[in-house]
mmCIF file of C-alpha atoms in Angstrom:
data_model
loop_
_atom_site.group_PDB
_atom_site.id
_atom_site.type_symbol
_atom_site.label_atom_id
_atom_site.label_comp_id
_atom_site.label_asym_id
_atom_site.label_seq_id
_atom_site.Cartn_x
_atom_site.Cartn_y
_atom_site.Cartn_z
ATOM 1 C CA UNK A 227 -16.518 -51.912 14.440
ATOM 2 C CA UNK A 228 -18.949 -50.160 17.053
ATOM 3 C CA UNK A 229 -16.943 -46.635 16.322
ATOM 4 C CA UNK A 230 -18.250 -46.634 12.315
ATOM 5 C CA UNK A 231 -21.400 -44.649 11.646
ATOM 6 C CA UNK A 232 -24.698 -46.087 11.370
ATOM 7 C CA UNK A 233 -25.688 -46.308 7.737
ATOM 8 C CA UNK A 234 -28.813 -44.040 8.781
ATOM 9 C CA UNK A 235 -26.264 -41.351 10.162
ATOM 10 C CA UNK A 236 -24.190 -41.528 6.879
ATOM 11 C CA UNK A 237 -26.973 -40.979 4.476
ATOM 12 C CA UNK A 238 -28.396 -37.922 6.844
ATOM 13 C CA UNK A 239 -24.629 -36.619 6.861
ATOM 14 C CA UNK A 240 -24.996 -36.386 3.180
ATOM 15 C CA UNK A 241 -28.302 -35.015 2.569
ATOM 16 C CA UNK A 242 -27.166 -32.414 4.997
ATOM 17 C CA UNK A 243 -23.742 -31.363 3.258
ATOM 18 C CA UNK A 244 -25.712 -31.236 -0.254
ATOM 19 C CA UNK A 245 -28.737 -29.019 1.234
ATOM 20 C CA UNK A 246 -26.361 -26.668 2.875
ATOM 21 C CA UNK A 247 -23.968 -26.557 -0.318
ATOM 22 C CA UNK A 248 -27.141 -25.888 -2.442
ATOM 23 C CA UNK A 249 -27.458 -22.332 -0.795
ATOM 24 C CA UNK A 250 -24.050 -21.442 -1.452
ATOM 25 C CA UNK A 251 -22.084 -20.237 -4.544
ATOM 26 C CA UNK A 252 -18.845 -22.224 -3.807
ATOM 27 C CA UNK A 253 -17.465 -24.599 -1.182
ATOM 28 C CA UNK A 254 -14.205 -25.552 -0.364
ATOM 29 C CA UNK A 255 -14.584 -28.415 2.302
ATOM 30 C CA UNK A 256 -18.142 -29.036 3.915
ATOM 31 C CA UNK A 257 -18.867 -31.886 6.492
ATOM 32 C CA UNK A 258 -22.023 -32.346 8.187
ATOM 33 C CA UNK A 259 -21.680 -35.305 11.197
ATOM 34 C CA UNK A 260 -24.650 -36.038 12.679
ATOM 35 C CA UNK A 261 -24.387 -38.058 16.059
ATOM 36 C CA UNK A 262 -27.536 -40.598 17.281
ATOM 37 C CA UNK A 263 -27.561 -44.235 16.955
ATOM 38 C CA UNK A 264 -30.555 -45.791 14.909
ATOM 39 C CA UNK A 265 -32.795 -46.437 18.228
ATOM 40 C CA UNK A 266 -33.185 -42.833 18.781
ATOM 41 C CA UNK A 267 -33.504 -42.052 15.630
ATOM 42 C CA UNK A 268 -36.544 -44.215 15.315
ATOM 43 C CA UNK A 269 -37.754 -42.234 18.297
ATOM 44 C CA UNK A 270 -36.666 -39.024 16.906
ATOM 45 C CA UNK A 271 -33.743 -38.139 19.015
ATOM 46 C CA UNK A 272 -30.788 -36.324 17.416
ATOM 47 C CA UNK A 273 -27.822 -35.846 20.188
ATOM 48 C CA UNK A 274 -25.757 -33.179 18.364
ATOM 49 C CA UNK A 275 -25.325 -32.101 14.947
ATOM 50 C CA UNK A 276 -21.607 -30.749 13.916
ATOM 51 C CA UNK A 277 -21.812 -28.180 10.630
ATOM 52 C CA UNK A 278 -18.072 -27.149 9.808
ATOM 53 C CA UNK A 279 -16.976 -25.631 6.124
ATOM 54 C CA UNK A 280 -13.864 -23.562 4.429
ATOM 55 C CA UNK A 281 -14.204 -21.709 1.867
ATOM 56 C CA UNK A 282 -18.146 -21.080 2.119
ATOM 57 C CA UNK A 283 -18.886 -18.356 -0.405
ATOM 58 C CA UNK A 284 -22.428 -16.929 0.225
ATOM 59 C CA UNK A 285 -24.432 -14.762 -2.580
ATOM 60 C CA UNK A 286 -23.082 -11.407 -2.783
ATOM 61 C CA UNK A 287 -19.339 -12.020 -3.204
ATOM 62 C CA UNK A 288 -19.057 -13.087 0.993
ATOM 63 C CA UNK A 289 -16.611 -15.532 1.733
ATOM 64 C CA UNK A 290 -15.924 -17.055 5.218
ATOM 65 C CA UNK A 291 -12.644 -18.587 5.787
ATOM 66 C CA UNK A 292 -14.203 -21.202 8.044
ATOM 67 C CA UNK A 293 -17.347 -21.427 10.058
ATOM 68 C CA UNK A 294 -18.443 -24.395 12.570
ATOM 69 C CA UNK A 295 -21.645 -24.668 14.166
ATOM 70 C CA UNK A 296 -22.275 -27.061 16.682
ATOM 71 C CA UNK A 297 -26.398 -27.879 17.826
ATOM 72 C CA UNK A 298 -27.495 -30.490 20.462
ATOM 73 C CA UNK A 299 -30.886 -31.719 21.807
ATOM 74 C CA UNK A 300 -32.180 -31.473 18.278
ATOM 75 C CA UNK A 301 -35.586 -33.227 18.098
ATOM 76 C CA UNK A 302 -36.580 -34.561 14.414
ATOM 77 C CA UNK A 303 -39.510 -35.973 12.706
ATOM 78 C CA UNK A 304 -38.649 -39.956 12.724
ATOM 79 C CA UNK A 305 -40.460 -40.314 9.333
ATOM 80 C CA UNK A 306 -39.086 -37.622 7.790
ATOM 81 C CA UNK A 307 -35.572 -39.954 7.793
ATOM 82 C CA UNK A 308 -36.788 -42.296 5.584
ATOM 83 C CA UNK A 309 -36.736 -39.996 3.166
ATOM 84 C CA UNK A 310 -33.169 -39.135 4.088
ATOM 85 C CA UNK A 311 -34.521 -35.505 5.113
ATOM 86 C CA UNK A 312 -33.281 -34.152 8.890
ATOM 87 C CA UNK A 313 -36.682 -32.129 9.513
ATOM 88 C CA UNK A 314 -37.169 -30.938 13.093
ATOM 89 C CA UNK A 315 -39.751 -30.708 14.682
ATOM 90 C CA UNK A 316 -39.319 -27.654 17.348
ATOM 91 C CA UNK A 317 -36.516 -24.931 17.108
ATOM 92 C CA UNK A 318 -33.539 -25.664 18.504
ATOM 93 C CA UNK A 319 -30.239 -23.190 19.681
ATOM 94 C CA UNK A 320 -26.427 -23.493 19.099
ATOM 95 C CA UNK A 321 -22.970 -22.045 18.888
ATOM 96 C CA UNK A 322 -21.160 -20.991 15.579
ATOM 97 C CA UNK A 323 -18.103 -19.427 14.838
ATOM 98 C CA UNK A 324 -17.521 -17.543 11.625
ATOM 99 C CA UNK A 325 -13.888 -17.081 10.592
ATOM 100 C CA UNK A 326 -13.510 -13.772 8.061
ATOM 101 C CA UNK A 327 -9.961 -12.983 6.615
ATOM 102 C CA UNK A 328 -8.916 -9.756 5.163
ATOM 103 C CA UNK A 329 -8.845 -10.885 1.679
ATOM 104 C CA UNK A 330 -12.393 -12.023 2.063
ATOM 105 C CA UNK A 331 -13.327 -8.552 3.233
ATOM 106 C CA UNK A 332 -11.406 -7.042 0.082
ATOM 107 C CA UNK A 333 -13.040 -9.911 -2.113
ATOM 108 C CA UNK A 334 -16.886 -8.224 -0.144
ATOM 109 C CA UNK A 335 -15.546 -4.464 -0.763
ATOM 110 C CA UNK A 336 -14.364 -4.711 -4.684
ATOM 111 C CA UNK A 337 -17.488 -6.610 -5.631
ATOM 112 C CA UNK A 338 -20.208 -5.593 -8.157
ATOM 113 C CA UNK A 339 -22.700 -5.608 -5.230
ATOM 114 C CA UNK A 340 -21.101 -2.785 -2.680
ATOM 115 C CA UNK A 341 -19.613 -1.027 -5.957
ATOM 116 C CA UNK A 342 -23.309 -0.867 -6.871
ATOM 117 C CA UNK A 343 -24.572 0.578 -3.534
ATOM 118 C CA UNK A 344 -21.914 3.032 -2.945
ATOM 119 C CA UNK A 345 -22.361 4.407 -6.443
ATOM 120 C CA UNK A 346 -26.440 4.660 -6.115
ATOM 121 C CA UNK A 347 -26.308 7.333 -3.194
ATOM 122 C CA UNK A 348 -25.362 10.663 -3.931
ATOM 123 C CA UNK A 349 -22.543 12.529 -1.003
ATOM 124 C CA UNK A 350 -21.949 16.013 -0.642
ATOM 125 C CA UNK A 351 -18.187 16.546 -0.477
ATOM 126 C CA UNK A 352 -17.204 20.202 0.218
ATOM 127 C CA UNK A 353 -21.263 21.471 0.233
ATOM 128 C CA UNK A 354 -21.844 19.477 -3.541
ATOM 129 C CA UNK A 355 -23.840 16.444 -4.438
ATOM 130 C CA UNK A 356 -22.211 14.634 -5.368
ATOM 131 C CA UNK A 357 -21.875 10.607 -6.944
ATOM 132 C CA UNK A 358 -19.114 8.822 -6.148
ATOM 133 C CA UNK A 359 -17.439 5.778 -8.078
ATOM 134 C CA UNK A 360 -15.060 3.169 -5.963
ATOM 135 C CA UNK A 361 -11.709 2.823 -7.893
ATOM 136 C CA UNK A 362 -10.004 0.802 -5.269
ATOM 137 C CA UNK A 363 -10.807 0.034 -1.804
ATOM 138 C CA UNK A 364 -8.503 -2.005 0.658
ATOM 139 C CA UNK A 365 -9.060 -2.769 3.969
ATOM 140 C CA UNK A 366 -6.510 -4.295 6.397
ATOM 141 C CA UNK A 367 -6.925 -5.429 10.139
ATOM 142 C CA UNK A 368 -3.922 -4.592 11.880
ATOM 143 C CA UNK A 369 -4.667 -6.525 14.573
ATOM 144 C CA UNK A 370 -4.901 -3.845 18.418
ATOM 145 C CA UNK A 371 -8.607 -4.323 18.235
ATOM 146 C CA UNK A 372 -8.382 -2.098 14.995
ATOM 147 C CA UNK A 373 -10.017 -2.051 11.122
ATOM 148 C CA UNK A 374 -8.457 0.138 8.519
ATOM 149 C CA UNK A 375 -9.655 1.242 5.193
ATOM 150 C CA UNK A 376 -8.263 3.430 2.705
ATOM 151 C CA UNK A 377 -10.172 4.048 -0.412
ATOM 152 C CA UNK A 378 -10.156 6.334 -3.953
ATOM 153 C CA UNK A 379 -13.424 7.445 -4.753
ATOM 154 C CA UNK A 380 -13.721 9.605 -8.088
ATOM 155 C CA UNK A 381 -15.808 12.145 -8.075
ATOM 156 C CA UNK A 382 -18.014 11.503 -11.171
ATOM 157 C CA UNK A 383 -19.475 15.218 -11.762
ATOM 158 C CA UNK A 384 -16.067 16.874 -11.352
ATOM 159 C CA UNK A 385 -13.658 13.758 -12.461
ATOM 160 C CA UNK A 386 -11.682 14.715 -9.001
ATOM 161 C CA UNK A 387 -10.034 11.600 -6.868
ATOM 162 C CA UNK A 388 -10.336 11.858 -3.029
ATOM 163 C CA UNK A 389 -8.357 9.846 -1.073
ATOM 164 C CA UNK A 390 -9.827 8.071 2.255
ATOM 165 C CA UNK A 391 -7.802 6.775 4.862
ATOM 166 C CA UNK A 392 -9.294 5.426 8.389
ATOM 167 C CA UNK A 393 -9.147 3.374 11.281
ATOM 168 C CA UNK A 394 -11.694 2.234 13.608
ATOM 169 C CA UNK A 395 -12.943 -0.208 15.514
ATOM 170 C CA UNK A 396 -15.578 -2.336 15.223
ATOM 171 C CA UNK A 397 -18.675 -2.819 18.103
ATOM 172 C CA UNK A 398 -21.435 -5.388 18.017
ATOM 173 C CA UNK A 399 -24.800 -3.421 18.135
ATOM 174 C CA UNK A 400 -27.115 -4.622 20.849
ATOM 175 C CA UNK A 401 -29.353 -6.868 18.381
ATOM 176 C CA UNK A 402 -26.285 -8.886 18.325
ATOM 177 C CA UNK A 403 -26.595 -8.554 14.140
ATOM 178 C CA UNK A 404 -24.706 -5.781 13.107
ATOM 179 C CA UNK A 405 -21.358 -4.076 13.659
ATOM 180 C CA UNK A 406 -20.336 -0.227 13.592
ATOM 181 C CA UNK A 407 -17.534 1.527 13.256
ATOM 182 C CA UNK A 408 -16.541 3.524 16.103
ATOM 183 C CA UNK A 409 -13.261 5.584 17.263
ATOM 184 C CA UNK A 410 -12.698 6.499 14.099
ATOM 185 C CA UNK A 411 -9.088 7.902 13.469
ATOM 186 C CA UNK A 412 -7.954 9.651 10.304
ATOM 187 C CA UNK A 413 -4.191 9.075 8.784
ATOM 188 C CA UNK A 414 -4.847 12.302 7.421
ATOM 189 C CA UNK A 415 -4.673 15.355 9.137
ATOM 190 C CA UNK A 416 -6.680 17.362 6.572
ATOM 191 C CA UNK A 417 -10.496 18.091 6.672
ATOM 192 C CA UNK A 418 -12.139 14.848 4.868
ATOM 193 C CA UNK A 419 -15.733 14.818 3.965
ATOM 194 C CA UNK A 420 -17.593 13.321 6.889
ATOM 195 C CA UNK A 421 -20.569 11.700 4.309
ATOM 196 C CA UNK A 422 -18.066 9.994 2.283
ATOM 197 C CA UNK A 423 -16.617 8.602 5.532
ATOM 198 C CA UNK A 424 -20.184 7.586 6.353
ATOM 199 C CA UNK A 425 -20.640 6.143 3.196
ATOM 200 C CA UNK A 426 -17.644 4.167 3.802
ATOM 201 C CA UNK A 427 -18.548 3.019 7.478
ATOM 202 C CA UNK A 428 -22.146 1.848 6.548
ATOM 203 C CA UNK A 429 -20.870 -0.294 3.620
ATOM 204 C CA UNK A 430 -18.417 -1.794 6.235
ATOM 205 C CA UNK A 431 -21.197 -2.681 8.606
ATOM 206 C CA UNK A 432 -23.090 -4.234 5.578
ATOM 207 C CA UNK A 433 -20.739 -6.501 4.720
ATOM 208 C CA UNK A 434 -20.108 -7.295 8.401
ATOM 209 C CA UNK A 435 -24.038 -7.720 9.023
ATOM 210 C CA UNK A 436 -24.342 -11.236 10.446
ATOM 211 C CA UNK A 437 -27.653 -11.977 8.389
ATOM 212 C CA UNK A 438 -25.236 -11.825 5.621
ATOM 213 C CA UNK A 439 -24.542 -15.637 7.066
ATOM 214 C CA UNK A 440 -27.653 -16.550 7.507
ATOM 215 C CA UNK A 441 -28.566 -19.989 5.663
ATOM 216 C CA UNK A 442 -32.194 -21.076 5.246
ATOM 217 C CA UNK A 443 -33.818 -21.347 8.443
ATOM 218 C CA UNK A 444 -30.492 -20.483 10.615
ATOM 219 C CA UNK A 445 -29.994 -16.920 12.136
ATOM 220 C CA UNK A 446 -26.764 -16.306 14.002
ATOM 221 C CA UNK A 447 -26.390 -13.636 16.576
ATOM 222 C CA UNK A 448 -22.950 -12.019 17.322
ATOM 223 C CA UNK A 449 -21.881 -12.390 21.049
ATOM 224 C CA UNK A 450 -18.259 -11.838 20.432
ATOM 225 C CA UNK A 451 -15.751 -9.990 17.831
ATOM 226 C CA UNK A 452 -12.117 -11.311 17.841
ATOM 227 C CA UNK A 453 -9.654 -9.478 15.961
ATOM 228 C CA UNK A 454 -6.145 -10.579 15.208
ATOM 229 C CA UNK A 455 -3.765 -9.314 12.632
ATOM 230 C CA UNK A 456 -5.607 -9.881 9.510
ATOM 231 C CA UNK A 457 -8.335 -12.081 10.709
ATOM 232 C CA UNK A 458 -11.634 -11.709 12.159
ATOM 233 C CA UNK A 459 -13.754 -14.023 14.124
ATOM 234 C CA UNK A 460 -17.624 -13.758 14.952
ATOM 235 C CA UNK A 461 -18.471 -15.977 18.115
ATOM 236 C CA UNK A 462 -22.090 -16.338 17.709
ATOM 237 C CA UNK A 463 -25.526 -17.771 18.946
ATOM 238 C CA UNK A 464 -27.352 -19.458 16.370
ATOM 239 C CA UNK A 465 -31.100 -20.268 16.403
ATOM 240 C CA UNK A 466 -32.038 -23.151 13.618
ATOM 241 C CA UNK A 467 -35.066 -24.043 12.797
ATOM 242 C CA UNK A 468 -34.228 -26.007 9.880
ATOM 243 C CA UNK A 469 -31.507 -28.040 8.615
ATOM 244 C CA UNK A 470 -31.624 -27.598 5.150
ATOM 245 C CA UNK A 471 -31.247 -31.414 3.211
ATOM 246 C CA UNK A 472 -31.025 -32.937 0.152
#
């Protein structure tokens, strides 16, 4: 059978898929397939290494529907396979794609950790400090190119509710790691507090912030932003200079 995969692939498939599941907080599916054959592996000689998940759930409360990466020309340390380890031995450059559904954007916006941020920073709302406290934020893609959010906040000093409702849509900045809000369009006609829509915007681009993705020694830098009617995909760059392993 010269299509089954050499025994030496097999075991660095593995060691892959439990290094990379060891820096995440839940997986879904995860499979690592690492194409050589054994005489250029003795010589070091990797030609492509396929990375593609569902249901990757980073620290933080950041899920990604699905993300593949795909690297060639990798160049390893031939010893370090022995010890069923992929460690290379220059930096090497791919292409990922990062697959982010609205409920995983909810799942990012209701958790502990932005709850926690947008409640440490005071806002002044009509000329007043004051601190606001989430109660419920949703946020839809439409689909037209378009994100939407509308949010309560409570305001804690004077136990009043304000009601935010926006769309916008999204840019990659020119480090290729973050993305803003721009165009922003109120539902509301009426005169909203431009900090608490700030407030609101930032936390968006921190959820959205492509380091968010990173795993240990892989960056990923945004080239592209796809949106469809409640999905969003990140076509990225990404620069590894280690493939974490068992």
């Amino acid at each position: 059978m010269p299509d089954s995969p050499d025994l030496g692939e097999q075991a660095l498939n593995k060691a892959a898929e439990i290094g990379l599941s060891s820096q995440l907080d839940e997986v879904e599916n995860l499979d690592v397939d690492i194409k050589t054959n054994p005489l250029k592996l003795m010589q070091g000689e990797v030609d492509a290494v396929t990375i593609e998940g569902d249901g990757l759930v980073m620290q933080k409360d950041l899920r990604m529907e699905e993300m593949d990466m795909k690297i060639s020309g990798v160049a390893i340390n031939p010893l370090s396979v022995a010890f069923g380890k992929i460690e290379l031995t220059k930096p090497t450059a791919g292409t990922a794609r990062v697959v982010l559904t609205e409920a995983d954007i909810n799942r990012a916006f209701n958790s502990e950790y932005i709850r926690s941020k947008l409640q440490s920073q005071k806002i002044n709302v009509n000329g007043q400090p004051v601190t606001i406290a989430p109660q419920h934020v949703e946020f839809c893609l439409p689909g037209e190119n378009k994100v939407a959010l509308n949010a309560e906040i409570l305001l804690q000093e004077t136990g009043e509710t304000q009601q935010v409702a926006f769309s916008a849509i999204p840019r990659i900045n020119a480090n290729g790691q973050t993305v803003s809000l721009e165009n922003i369009e109120y539902s509301e006609s009426e005169e909203i507090s431009p900090e608490l829509t700030k407030a609101l915007t930032e936390q968006t681009s921190e959820i959205l912030n492509l380091s968010n993705f990173d795993l240990e020694g892989m960056s990923l830098q945004v080239k592209k932003l796809e949106l469809e009617a409640g999905k969003l995909t990140l076509q990225a760059e990404a620069y590894v200079e280690k493939i974490p392993s068992a």
